[in-house]
Amino acid sequence: MENCCGLLTSKKEPVPLKSVEVELEVRDHVATVVSTLNYENKEDKPLEAVFVFPMPGDAAVCHFSATIGQTQIVAEVKEKQKAREEYDDALSSGQQAFLLEESDQSPDIFSLSVGSLPPGESASIRLEYVTELAVQADEGLRFVLPAVLNPRYHPQGSEGVQVTSVPASLVPYSLFFSARVSSPRPVSKVESNCPMDPLKYLNTEQSQAVVKLAAGHKFDKDVELLIYYKDAHQPTAVVEAGQTSAKPGTLMGDPVVMLSLYPEFPQAVMSSLASCGEFVFLLDRSGSMGVPLNNNEGSQTRIGSARDTLLLLLKSIPMGCYFNIYSFGSSYEHIFPNSVEYSEKTMEEALKKVEGMEDDLGGTEILEALKHIYSQACIPNQPRQLFVFTDGEVGNTKEVINLVKKNSGSHRCFSFGIGEGASSALINGLAKEGGGYAQFITGIDRMQPKVMQSLRFSLQPAVVDISVKWDLPKGVSVTVLSPPITTLFQGQRSLIYAQLTGQSPKTAEGSVTVKYSLAGHPSQNKLHFSLKPAEDSGLTVHRLAARTLIRSLEMVEEEEREGGEPDGVKKKKVVELSVQSGVSSAFTAFIAVNKSSGETIKGPLVRRNVPTLMMMGCPTPSTMWMSHSPAAGGFSGGVHLMQSAAFNISIDGLLMADGLEEDTDEYQMADDSEQEDMYDDPPEAKPELPRRDPLLQLVSLQRASGRWELDPAVAAALGKTSEEVENTQPSEVNKEVWATILALIWLHGFKMDAQEEWELLAMKAVSWLRAQNAPHVTQCVEAGNTLLGCKVQKDALGI
C-alpha cells in the first residue's frame, strides 16, 4: 500500500477521518448540535467518501457546509433528485461537491457524500441540527450521541452492503464533545454514562453550565447525557420572531410559538388504576437480541433482560384482564392463538414459554407480526395495550410506523428500544402514532423500572375529547403546525407549535387552554404567555416547527401513496417548506458545489475501507445494510464509510467512483440470513447461568391472584429455611396469608430502591389480603418483622 502514514486501518490503509468535534447547546429542553468532521487525504489519489450515520428521528437538520483550504461552501436545500443530478454533474466535471440526504426508509439515517478530496488536501464538514430532548421517568432530559449505527435488517429480496467493523480500541479517530446548558431554572446536575470533566457553572444563579467529555473516549458506548433542572418541567411558551428576509404570512416570516404543556390530572382519578384491558406483548427474538446490554463483564443479554421484564409484567397485570405474547424474527410466533383471560393457568403456561425464548428467530421482520395482531378482533370492554420490545434494527421503519398509525384507533402502543443504536425513529414513531409512550434502555439501565412505568401509564384511563382553544388579541390569528394532540399522560410533556399572523402590541398576551375528559371527569389546563418574542432564540423554534409540519405532511403523502393516490400535492408542499425553512426532508437534500476552484480534479476516485465500532458482544464483525440508488431514490450499492460520532456516526467504509484499483470481491453482497447469523454463532461451551436476582426469584413465585404460598422456594427467596418460616407463623393465620405478608415485608424492608418494579404486583397482594379478611394481621406483621429483621409498619404495607 502506497503512502501509509498517519492514522491506519487494521489493513494498513490510510484513514481520511482524523477527528470529530461535537458542540451541544441545550436551552431548556431544546438542543442544538453542531458536528465538525475533519478529514485529510494523505494519498496520492483523489477520494470520494460516502458516510452513513444515525441521528434523532425528529431532528431538524438545518445547516451543512464544507471548508476546503480557505474556501467555505454552504449547502442549499433542493429537491432530492435535482440535488443528486447536480452532485453527479459536478463530479463528472472535476469539481468538488457535497451531498447530504435523508434515507427513504428511515428518517433517522443520513448519507453524506464528499466528492472529491484531492491528494494532500484537508476538509472540514460542519453539520447542524436542532431537536427536542425527551423527558425521562425521573424528570431528567435525555440527550444521546450514538457511537454505533446498528445493522438495519431488510426483508428478503432487498439489497444491502456488507462492511467491516472492529473492536472499539481500533476505531482510528478521536472525539471532542462539549455541552453548554442553560435554563430559566437552575441546573441541578448533569449525569453521563461516559467519563466527563466536572460540571462548571457560569453564573451565580447556576442557570448556565458547561461540561466536557473526558479525553480518551473509547467509542465503546453511546455518549448519553441526563440533564436535571430544579422545579423542572413547568408549562412554558416561547415566541420567536420571524426571519426579517422572509415574506410576512409565510412560516419563516411570521412569529412562531412553541408551547410545552405538562398536564396534571386530578388525584382522585389517578389513584384508581384500570382493572381491565387486553395486554399484547411483542418481543424481538432476532439474532442481535443476544448481544449484551452493555460492556460490563457478565452483563445480561438483551433477550435475557426482556425475559425478566415479561416475568414482572405477567405478575403485575390485574386479574380479569386478557393477554397474549408474540415474538418475531424472520417469522413470528404466538403463545396462544388468541388473547386469553389472565388466570393462574394461563399465566403459568405463558411463563414456561417465556423461559425458553432465545434470540433464535433470525432477522428483524416486525411488520407481519403487527399485521397479524391487528387482524385479531378487539375484546369488548378490554382496551388493547400493545408493548413492543426491540433493539430497533429494521429497514422498513416508515412502513411499520404507518401500519401502527392506521390502527391507532384500536389500541395504545408502548415501545422499548433495547441497547445501543436502537432506531429513535422507529421507537418514538411507534409510541407517537400509537398513542403510547417510548422508552430507551441503554448502558447500565435496568429495563424493568422503565417498562413498569409504561404499564402504569397503560392502566391509566385513556384521555379523550382533547381540544385546544386559543385566546389571542384582536388582529392576531393562529395556524397550528403540530398534529392534533391524541394522547396525554400525567406529568409528561406535550408540545404544540403554531404560526402567529398579524400585528399586536409587544405587551400583548395570549393564552391556550387544553380541555379533555378523564374517566368521565372534564378537566382543563390553561397557560398564559407573552407575545413578545424571546431574545437570542435564532430560528430554532421555526426550524422545529417546520420539521413537525414536514413530518406530518410526509406521513399523509406516504398514506396516499400506499392507498394508490399518489397525486404528489403533499410532496410538493414538503419540498417548498423544506427549501423555504432550510430544513431537511425525505424529498429534499443539501447540495454544495465548489465553483471557486479553477482547477479540475483528475484521476480515478479511490475507495478505502474504514472500520467502525464492533457491536458489543458480537463474536464476529457486524454487518451494516443500507441501500441507496439515486435512480431508485434510496441509499444504493457500493460500500459506504459509515461514520460514528459527531452526528454520531459509525464509520464503516468508503465509496469510490469508477476506476477502482482494489479487488471488489471483498465487498460482495450477503443475504439477510447471513447478516443475522453473525449473531447466532454459539460459543463452544455456554457459561453457567448466574443465580437469579433475589427480587425476581421472589416475584416468580407469586400467584396470579397476588398471593404467595408457604413452601421451601419462598422461604429460600426470603433468605430463610422452611423451619424458620413455619416455626414463627402465628397460629391463628393461614399459611398463604403468612407467606404473602412476609413477601410484602421483605419487599418494603430490602427492596425499596426498586419499588417501581414491584409496586403493582404488591398492590395485587394487598388486594388479595383484604379480600381474605384475615384476623390478627397486626400480630402477623410484628412476627414477620422479627423473623426478617425489619421494621416495616403495617400502614406502610397498605393492609
PDB file of N, CA, C and O in Angstrom, residues 58-116:
ATOM      1  N   ASP A  58     -36.536  12.784  14.938  1.00  0.00           N
ATOM      2  CA  ASP A  58     -37.344  14.003  14.840  1.00  0.00           C
ATOM      3  C   ASP A  58     -36.483  15.261  14.777  1.00  0.00           C
ATOM      4  O   ASP A  58     -36.979  16.364  14.948  1.00  0.00           O
ATOM      5  N   ALA A  59     -35.183  15.098  14.528  1.00  0.00           N
ATOM      6  CA  ALA A  59     -34.288  16.255  14.472  1.00  0.00           C
ATOM      7  C   ALA A  59     -34.500  17.038  13.178  1.00  0.00           C
ATOM      8  O   ALA A  59     -34.884  16.487  12.149  1.00  0.00           O
ATOM      9  N   ALA A  60     -34.234  18.333  13.252  1.00  0.00           N
ATOM     10  CA  ALA A  60     -34.305  19.203  12.075  1.00  0.00           C
ATOM     11  C   ALA A  60     -32.886  19.573  11.666  1.00  0.00           C
ATOM     12  O   ALA A  60     -32.227  20.375  12.330  1.00  0.00           O
ATOM     13  N   VAL A  61     -32.400  18.959  10.589  1.00  0.00           N
ATOM     14  CA  VAL A  61     -31.076  19.305  10.065  1.00  0.00           C
ATOM     15  C   VAL A  61     -31.202  20.643   9.350  1.00  0.00           C
ATOM     16  O   VAL A  61     -31.989  20.790   8.414  1.00  0.00           O
ATOM     17  N   CYS A  62     -30.424  21.627   9.790  1.00  0.00           N
ATOM     18  CA  CYS A  62     -30.658  22.985   9.300  1.00  0.00           C
ATOM     19  C   CYS A  62     -29.409  23.663   8.746  1.00  0.00           C
ATOM     20  O   CYS A  62     -29.475  24.811   8.297  1.00  0.00           O
ATOM     21  N   HIS A  63     -28.259  22.988   8.773  1.00  0.00           N
ATOM     22  CA  HIS A  63     -27.051  23.587   8.208  1.00  0.00           C
ATOM     23  C   HIS A  63     -26.079  22.488   7.802  1.00  0.00           C
ATOM     24  O   HIS A  63     -25.896  21.506   8.506  1.00  0.00           O
ATOM     25  N   PHE A  64     -25.447  22.707   6.636  1.00  0.00           N
ATOM     26  CA  PHE A  64     -24.441  21.791   6.120  1.00  0.00           C
ATOM     27  C   PHE A  64     -23.469  22.619   5.293  1.00  0.00           C
ATOM     28  O   PHE A  64     -23.861  23.311   4.358  1.00  0.00           O
ATOM     29  N   SER A  65     -22.192  22.575   5.666  1.00  0.00           N
ATOM     30  CA  SER A  65     -21.192  23.339   4.914  1.00  0.00           C
ATOM     31  C   SER A  65     -19.877  22.583   4.924  1.00  0.00           C
ATOM     32  O   SER A  65     -19.658  21.685   5.740  1.00  0.00           O
ATOM     33  N   ALA A  66     -19.020  22.929   3.999  1.00  0.00           N
ATOM     34  CA  ALA A  66     -17.707  22.298   3.887  1.00  0.00           C
ATOM     35  C   ALA A  66     -16.649  23.372   3.728  1.00  0.00           C
ATOM     36  O   ALA A  66     -16.857  24.378   3.034  1.00  0.00           O
ATOM     37  N   THR A  67     -15.521  23.172   4.393  1.00  0.00           N
ATOM     38  CA  THR A  67     -14.379  24.071   4.262  1.00  0.00           C
ATOM     39  C   THR A  67     -13.202  23.277   3.729  1.00  0.00           C
ATOM     40  O   THR A  67     -12.773  22.305   4.357  1.00  0.00           O
ATOM     41  N   ILE A  68     -12.713  23.656   2.559  1.00  0.00           N
ATOM     42  CA  ILE A  68     -11.531  23.024   1.956  1.00  0.00           C
ATOM     43  C   ILE A  68     -10.497  24.113   1.755  1.00  0.00           C
ATOM     44  O   ILE A  68     -10.724  25.078   1.022  1.00  0.00           O
ATOM     45  N   GLY A  69      -9.373  23.955   2.448  1.00  0.00           N
ATOM     46  CA  GLY A  69      -8.378  25.025   2.411  1.00  0.00           C
ATOM     47  C   GLY A  69      -8.961  26.263   3.053  1.00  0.00           C
ATOM     48  O   GLY A  69      -9.417  26.248   4.189  1.00  0.00           O
ATOM     49  N   GLN A  70      -8.977  27.355   2.311  1.00  0.00           N
ATOM     50  CA  GLN A  70      -9.529  28.610   2.811  1.00  0.00           C
ATOM     51  C   GLN A  70     -10.940  28.881   2.290  1.00  0.00           C
ATOM     52  O   GLN A  70     -11.505  29.938   2.535  1.00  0.00           O
ATOM     53  N   THR A  71     -11.487  27.913   1.567  1.00  0.00           N
ATOM     54  CA  THR A  71     -12.781  28.117   0.928  1.00  0.00           C
ATOM     55  C   THR A  71     -13.895  27.417   1.706  1.00  0.00           C
ATOM     56  O   THR A  71     -13.795  26.228   2.001  1.00  0.00           O
ATOM     57  N   GLN A  72     -14.948  28.160   2.043  1.00  0.00           N
ATOM     58  CA  GLN A  72     -16.121  27.568   2.691  1.00  0.00           C
ATOM     59  C   GLN A  72     -17.282  27.554   1.711  1.00  0.00           C
ATOM     60  O   GLN A  72     -17.567  28.546   1.039  1.00  0.00           O
ATOM     61  N   ILE A  73     -17.939  26.414   1.603  1.00  0.00           N
ATOM     62  CA  ILE A  73     -19.082  26.263   0.726  1.00  0.00           C
ATOM     63  C   ILE A  73     -20.284  25.900   1.590  1.00  0.00           C
ATOM     64  O   ILE A  73     -20.267  24.886   2.282  1.00  0.00           O
ATOM     65  N   VAL A  74     -21.325  26.729   1.556  1.00  0.00           N
ATOM     66  CA  VAL A  74     -22.541  26.471   2.329  1.00  0.00           C
ATOM     67  C   VAL A  74     -23.564  25.826   1.410  1.00  0.00           C
ATOM     68  O   VAL A  74     -23.850  26.324   0.321  1.00  0.00           O
ATOM     69  N   ALA A  75     -24.118  24.717   1.852  1.00  0.00           N
ATOM     70  CA  ALA A  75     -25.047  23.951   1.023  1.00  0.00           C
ATOM     71  C   ALA A  75     -26.424  24.598   0.986  1.00  0.00           C
ATOM     72  O   ALA A  75     -26.825  25.311   1.902  1.00  0.00           O
ATOM     73  N   GLU A  76     -27.147  24.313  -0.105  1.00  0.00           N
ATOM     74  CA  GLU A  76     -28.539  24.732  -0.251  1.00  0.00           C
ATOM     75  C   GLU A  76     -29.431  23.499  -0.209  1.00  0.00           C
ATOM     76  O   GLU A  76     -29.010  22.394  -0.528  1.00  0.00           O
ATOM     77  N   VAL A  77     -30.694  23.729   0.179  1.00  0.00           N
ATOM     78  CA  VAL A  77     -31.672  22.648   0.148  1.00  0.00           C
ATOM     79  C   VAL A  77     -32.387  22.668  -1.203  1.00  0.00           C
ATOM     80  O   VAL A  77     -32.915  23.696  -1.616  1.00  0.00           O
ATOM     81  N   LYS A  78     -32.372  21.502  -1.883  1.00  0.00           N
ATOM     82  CA  LYS A  78     -33.039  21.385  -3.175  1.00  0.00           C
ATOM     83  C   LYS A  78     -33.793  20.059  -3.237  1.00  0.00           C
ATOM     84  O   LYS A  78     -33.556  19.157  -2.440  1.00  0.00           O
ATOM     85  N   GLU A  79     -34.705  19.958  -4.189  1.00  0.00           N
ATOM     86  CA  GLU A  79     -35.414  18.697  -4.403  1.00  0.00           C
ATOM     87  C   GLU A  79     -34.382  17.587  -4.581  1.00  0.00           C
ATOM     88  O   GLU A  79     -33.360  17.784  -5.220  1.00  0.00           O
ATOM     89  N   LYS A  80     -34.638  16.415  -3.992  1.00  0.00           N
ATOM     90  CA  LYS A  80     -33.612  15.383  -3.847  1.00  0.00           C
ATOM     91  C   LYS A  80     -33.028  14.931  -5.186  1.00  0.00           C
ATOM     92  O   LYS A  80     -31.803  14.857  -5.337  1.00  0.00           O
ATOM     93  N   GLN A  81     -33.857  14.616  -6.162  1.00  0.00           N
ATOM     94  CA  GLN A  81     -33.327  14.123  -7.435  1.00  0.00           C
ATOM     95  C   GLN A  81     -32.512  15.204  -8.137  1.00  0.00           C
ATOM     96  O   GLN A  81     -31.466  14.927  -8.723  1.00  0.00           O
ATOM     97  N   LYS A  82     -32.974  16.439  -8.043  1.00  0.00           N
ATOM     98  CA  LYS A  82     -32.240  17.546  -8.654  1.00  0.00           C
ATOM     99  C   LYS A  82     -30.882  17.718  -7.976  1.00  0.00           C
ATOM    100  O   LYS A  82     -29.864  17.950  -8.643  1.00  0.00           O
ATOM    101  N   ALA A  83     -30.850  17.578  -6.659  1.00  0.00           N
ATOM    102  CA  ALA A  83     -29.587  17.700  -5.920  1.00  0.00           C
ATOM    103  C   ALA A  83     -28.629  16.581  -6.309  1.00  0.00           C
ATOM    104  O   ALA A  83     -27.420  16.808  -6.478  1.00  0.00           O
ATOM    105  N   ARG A  84     -29.137  15.360  -6.457  1.00  0.00           N
ATOM    106  CA  ARG A  84     -28.281  14.237  -6.851  1.00  0.00           C
ATOM    107  C   ARG A  84     -27.677  14.454  -8.238  1.00  0.00           C
ATOM    108  O   ARG A  84     -26.498  14.176  -8.474  1.00  0.00           O
ATOM    109  N   GLU A  85     -28.512  14.940  -9.157  1.00  0.00           N
ATOM    110  CA  GLU A  85     -28.013  15.188 -10.515  1.00  0.00           C
ATOM    111  C   GLU A  85     -26.954  16.274 -10.514  1.00  0.00           C
ATOM    112  O   GLU A  85     -25.942  16.176 -11.229  1.00  0.00           O
ATOM    113  N   GLU A  86     -27.168  17.312  -9.709  1.00  0.00           N
ATOM    114  CA  GLU A  86     -26.181  18.394  -9.625  1.00  0.00           C
ATOM    115  C   GLU A  86     -24.863  17.880  -9.041  1.00  0.00           C
ATOM    116  O   GLU A  86     -23.779  18.274  -9.485  1.00  0.00           O
ATOM    117  N   TYR A  87     -24.959  16.978  -8.065  1.00  0.00           N
ATOM    118  CA  TYR A  87     -23.765  16.387  -7.461  1.00  0.00           C
ATOM    119  C   TYR A  87     -23.008  15.544  -8.486  1.00  0.00           C
ATOM    120  O   TYR A  87     -21.790  15.667  -8.650  1.00  0.00           O
ATOM    121  N   ASP A  88     -23.736  14.682  -9.200  1.00  0.00           N
ATOM    122  CA  ASP A  88     -23.091  13.832 -10.211  1.00  0.00           C
ATOM    123  C   ASP A  88     -22.460  14.658 -11.320  1.00  0.00           C
ATOM    124  O   ASP A  88     -21.354  14.362 -11.784  1.00  0.00           O
ATOM    125  N   ASP A  89     -23.158  15.710 -11.754  1.00  0.00           N
ATOM    126  CA  ASP A  89     -22.614  16.569 -12.805  1.00  0.00           C
ATOM    127  C   ASP A  89     -21.327  17.248 -12.350  1.00  0.00           C
ATOM    128  O   ASP A  89     -20.369  17.370 -13.125  1.00  0.00           O
ATOM    129  N   ALA A  90     -21.302  17.685 -11.097  1.00  0.00           N
ATOM    130  CA  ALA A  90     -20.104  18.362 -10.581  1.00  0.00           C
ATOM    131  C   ALA A  90     -18.918  17.405 -10.574  1.00  0.00           C
ATOM    132  O   ALA A  90     -17.811  17.767 -10.990  1.00  0.00           O
ATOM    133  N   LEU A  91     -19.130  16.175 -10.104  1.00  0.00           N
ATOM    134  CA  LEU A  91     -18.025  15.214 -10.041  1.00  0.00           C
ATOM    135  C   LEU A  91     -17.518  14.852 -11.429  1.00  0.00           C
ATOM    136  O   LEU A  91     -16.315  14.740 -11.655  1.00  0.00           O
ATOM    137  N   SER A  92     -18.447  14.679 -12.363  1.00  0.00           N
ATOM    138  CA  SER A  92     -18.022  14.320 -13.720  1.00  0.00           C
ATOM    139  C   SER A  92     -17.272  15.466 -14.393  1.00  0.00           C
ATOM    140  O   SER A  92     -16.504  15.253 -15.329  1.00  0.00           O
ATOM    141  N   SER A  93     -17.470  16.699 -13.886  1.00  0.00           N
ATOM    142  CA  SER A  93     -16.760  17.864 -14.426  1.00  0.00           C
ATOM    143  C   SER A  93     -15.471  18.153 -13.671  1.00  0.00           C
ATOM    144  O   SER A  93     -14.803  19.165 -13.945  1.00  0.00           O
ATOM    145  N   GLY A  94     -15.129  17.293 -12.709  1.00  0.00           N
ATOM    146  CA  GLY A  94     -13.894  17.501 -11.965  1.00  0.00           C
ATOM    147  C   GLY A  94     -14.005  18.522 -10.863  1.00  0.00           C
ATOM    148  O   GLY A  94     -13.003  19.023 -10.360  1.00  0.00           O
ATOM    149  N   GLN A  95     -15.254  18.843 -10.425  1.00  0.00           N
ATOM    150  CA  GLN A  95     -15.443  19.799  -9.335  1.00  0.00           C
ATOM    151  C   GLN A  95     -15.664  19.067  -8.011  1.00  0.00           C
ATOM    152  O   GLN A  95     -16.094  17.912  -7.990  1.00  0.00           O
ATOM    153  N   GLN A  96     -15.379  19.778  -6.939  1.00  0.00           N
ATOM    154  CA  GLN A  96     -15.678  19.233  -5.620  1.00  0.00           C
ATOM    155  C   GLN A  96     -17.154  19.482  -5.309  1.00  0.00           C
ATOM    156  O   GLN A  96     -17.669  20.565  -5.579  1.00  0.00           O
ATOM    157  N   ALA A  97     -17.810  18.479  -4.729  1.00  0.00           N
ATOM    158  CA  ALA A  97     -19.231  18.620  -4.407  1.00  0.00           C
ATOM    159  C   ALA A  97     -19.549  17.824  -3.153  1.00  0.00           C
ATOM    160  O   ALA A  97     -18.839  16.870  -2.813  1.00  0.00           O
ATOM    161  N   PHE A  98     -20.633  18.225  -2.478  1.00  0.00           N
ATOM    162  CA  PHE A  98     -21.029  17.603  -1.207  1.00  0.00           C
ATOM    163  C   PHE A  98     -22.543  17.429  -1.205  1.00  0.00           C
ATOM    164  O   PHE A  98     -23.273  18.351  -1.579  1.00  0.00           O
ATOM    165  N   LEU A  99     -22.997  16.246  -0.771  1.00  0.00           N
ATOM    166  CA  LEU A  99     -24.425  15.926  -0.796  1.00  0.00           C
ATOM    167  C   LEU A  99     -24.815  15.310   0.537  1.00  0.00           C
ATOM    168  O   LEU A  99     -24.188  14.357   1.001  1.00  0.00           O
ATOM    169  N   LEU A 100     -25.851  15.851   1.162  1.00  0.00           N
ATOM    170  CA  LEU A 100     -26.365  15.324   2.427  1.00  0.00           C
ATOM    171  C   LEU A 100     -27.842  15.020   2.241  1.00  0.00           C
ATOM    172  O   LEU A 100     -28.620  15.903   1.888  1.00  0.00           O
ATOM    173  N   GLU A 101     -28.232  13.745   2.476  1.00  0.00           N
ATOM    174  CA  GLU A 101     -29.630  13.377   2.257  1.00  0.00           C
ATOM    175  C   GLU A 101     -30.117  12.370   3.285  1.00  0.00           C
ATOM    176  O   GLU A 101     -29.351  11.588   3.835  1.00  0.00           O
ATOM    177  N   GLU A 102     -31.417  12.404   3.521  1.00  0.00           N
ATOM    178  CA  GLU A 102     -32.092  11.502   4.461  1.00  0.00           C
ATOM    179  C   GLU A 102     -32.473  10.214   3.741  1.00  0.00           C
ATOM    180  O   GLU A 102     -32.846  10.212   2.572  1.00  0.00           O
ATOM    181  N   SER A 103     -32.397   9.106   4.467  1.00  0.00           N
ATOM    182  CA  SER A 103     -32.788   7.817   3.910  1.00  0.00           C
ATOM    183  C   SER A 103     -34.270   7.800   3.566  1.00  0.00           C
ATOM    184  O   SER A 103     -35.100   8.370   4.282  1.00  0.00           O
ATOM    185  N   ASP A 104     -34.612   7.141   2.458  1.00  0.00           N
ATOM    186  CA  ASP A 104     -36.014   6.978   2.097  1.00  0.00           C
ATOM    187  C   ASP A 104     -36.726   5.999   3.020  1.00  0.00           C
ATOM    188  O   ASP A 104     -37.947   6.019   3.146  1.00  0.00           O
ATOM    189  N   GLN A 105     -35.953   5.118   3.677  1.00  0.00           N
ATOM    190  CA  GLN A 105     -36.555   4.088   4.514  1.00  0.00           C
ATOM    191  C   GLN A 105     -36.785   4.537   5.956  1.00  0.00           C
ATOM    192  O   GLN A 105     -37.730   4.118   6.605  1.00  0.00           O
ATOM    193  N   SER A 106     -35.880   5.407   6.474  1.00  0.00           N
ATOM    194  CA  SER A 106     -35.976   5.776   7.879  1.00  0.00           C
ATOM    195  C   SER A 106     -35.454   7.189   8.080  1.00  0.00           C
ATOM    196  O   SER A 106     -34.354   7.516   7.618  1.00  0.00           O
ATOM    197  N   PRO A 107     -36.204   8.049   8.778  1.00  0.00           N
ATOM    198  CA  PRO A 107     -35.780   9.436   8.946  1.00  0.00           C
ATOM    199  C   PRO A 107     -34.629   9.629   9.925  1.00  0.00           C
ATOM    200  O   PRO A 107     -34.170  10.750  10.103  1.00  0.00           O
ATOM    201  N   ASP A 108     -34.145   8.558  10.578  1.00  0.00           N
ATOM    202  CA  ASP A 108     -33.020   8.719  11.497  1.00  0.00           C
ATOM    203  C   ASP A 108     -31.704   8.237  10.885  1.00  0.00           C
ATOM    204  O   ASP A 108     -30.725   8.047  11.592  1.00  0.00           O
ATOM    205  N   ILE A 109     -31.666   8.037   9.562  1.00  0.00           N
ATOM    206  CA  ILE A 109     -30.440   7.638   8.868  1.00  0.00           C
ATOM    207  C   ILE A 109     -30.147   8.671   7.792  1.00  0.00           C
ATOM    208  O   ILE A 109     -31.009   8.993   6.972  1.00  0.00           O
ATOM    209  N   PHE A 110     -28.913   9.190   7.772  1.00  0.00           N
ATOM    210  CA  PHE A 110     -28.496  10.175   6.773  1.00  0.00           C
ATOM    211  C   PHE A 110     -27.263   9.674   6.031  1.00  0.00           C
ATOM    212  O   PHE A 110     -26.472   8.882   6.556  1.00  0.00           O
ATOM    213  N   SER A 111     -27.111  10.153   4.809  1.00  0.00           N
ATOM    214  CA  SER A 111     -25.946   9.829   3.984  1.00  0.00           C
ATOM    215  C   SER A 111     -25.256  11.129   3.587  1.00  0.00           C
ATOM    216  O   SER A 111     -25.901  12.066   3.108  1.00  0.00           O
ATOM    217  N   LEU A 112     -23.944  11.189   3.799  1.00  0.00           N
ATOM    218  CA  LEU A 112     -23.140  12.354   3.453  1.00  0.00           C
ATOM    219  C   LEU A 112     -22.098  11.937   2.419  1.00  0.00           C
ATOM    220  O   LEU A 112     -21.247  11.096   2.696  1.00  0.00           O
ATOM    221  N   SER A 113     -22.179  12.514   1.217  1.00  0.00           N
ATOM    222  CA  SER A 113     -21.223  12.215   0.146  1.00  0.00           C
ATOM    223  C   SER A 113     -20.234  13.363   0.022  1.00  0.00           C
ATOM    224  O   SER A 113     -20.626  14.522  -0.133  1.00  0.00           O
ATOM    225  N   VAL A 114     -18.956  13.044   0.095  1.00  0.00           N
ATOM    226  CA  VAL A 114     -17.875  14.023  -0.044  1.00  0.00           C
ATOM    227  C   VAL A 114     -17.112  13.669  -1.312  1.00  0.00           C
ATOM    228  O   VAL A 114     -16.393  12.682  -1.364  1.00  0.00           O
ATOM    229  N   GLY A 115     -17.272  14.467  -2.331  1.00  0.00           N
ATOM    230  CA  GLY A 115     -16.600  14.149  -3.588  1.00  0.00           C
ATOM    231  C   GLY A 115     -16.102  15.414  -4.277  1.00  0.00           C
ATOM    232  O   GLY A 115     -16.878  16.286  -4.575  1.00  0.00           O
ATOM    233  N   SER A 116     -14.879  15.572  -4.501  1.00  0.00           N
ATOM    234  CA  SER A 116     -13.875  14.612  -4.111  1.00  0.00           C
ATOM    235  C   SER A 116     -12.751  15.343  -3.389  1.00  0.00           C
ATOM    236  O   SER A 116     -12.565  16.528  -3.578  1.00  0.00           O
TER     237      SER A 116
END
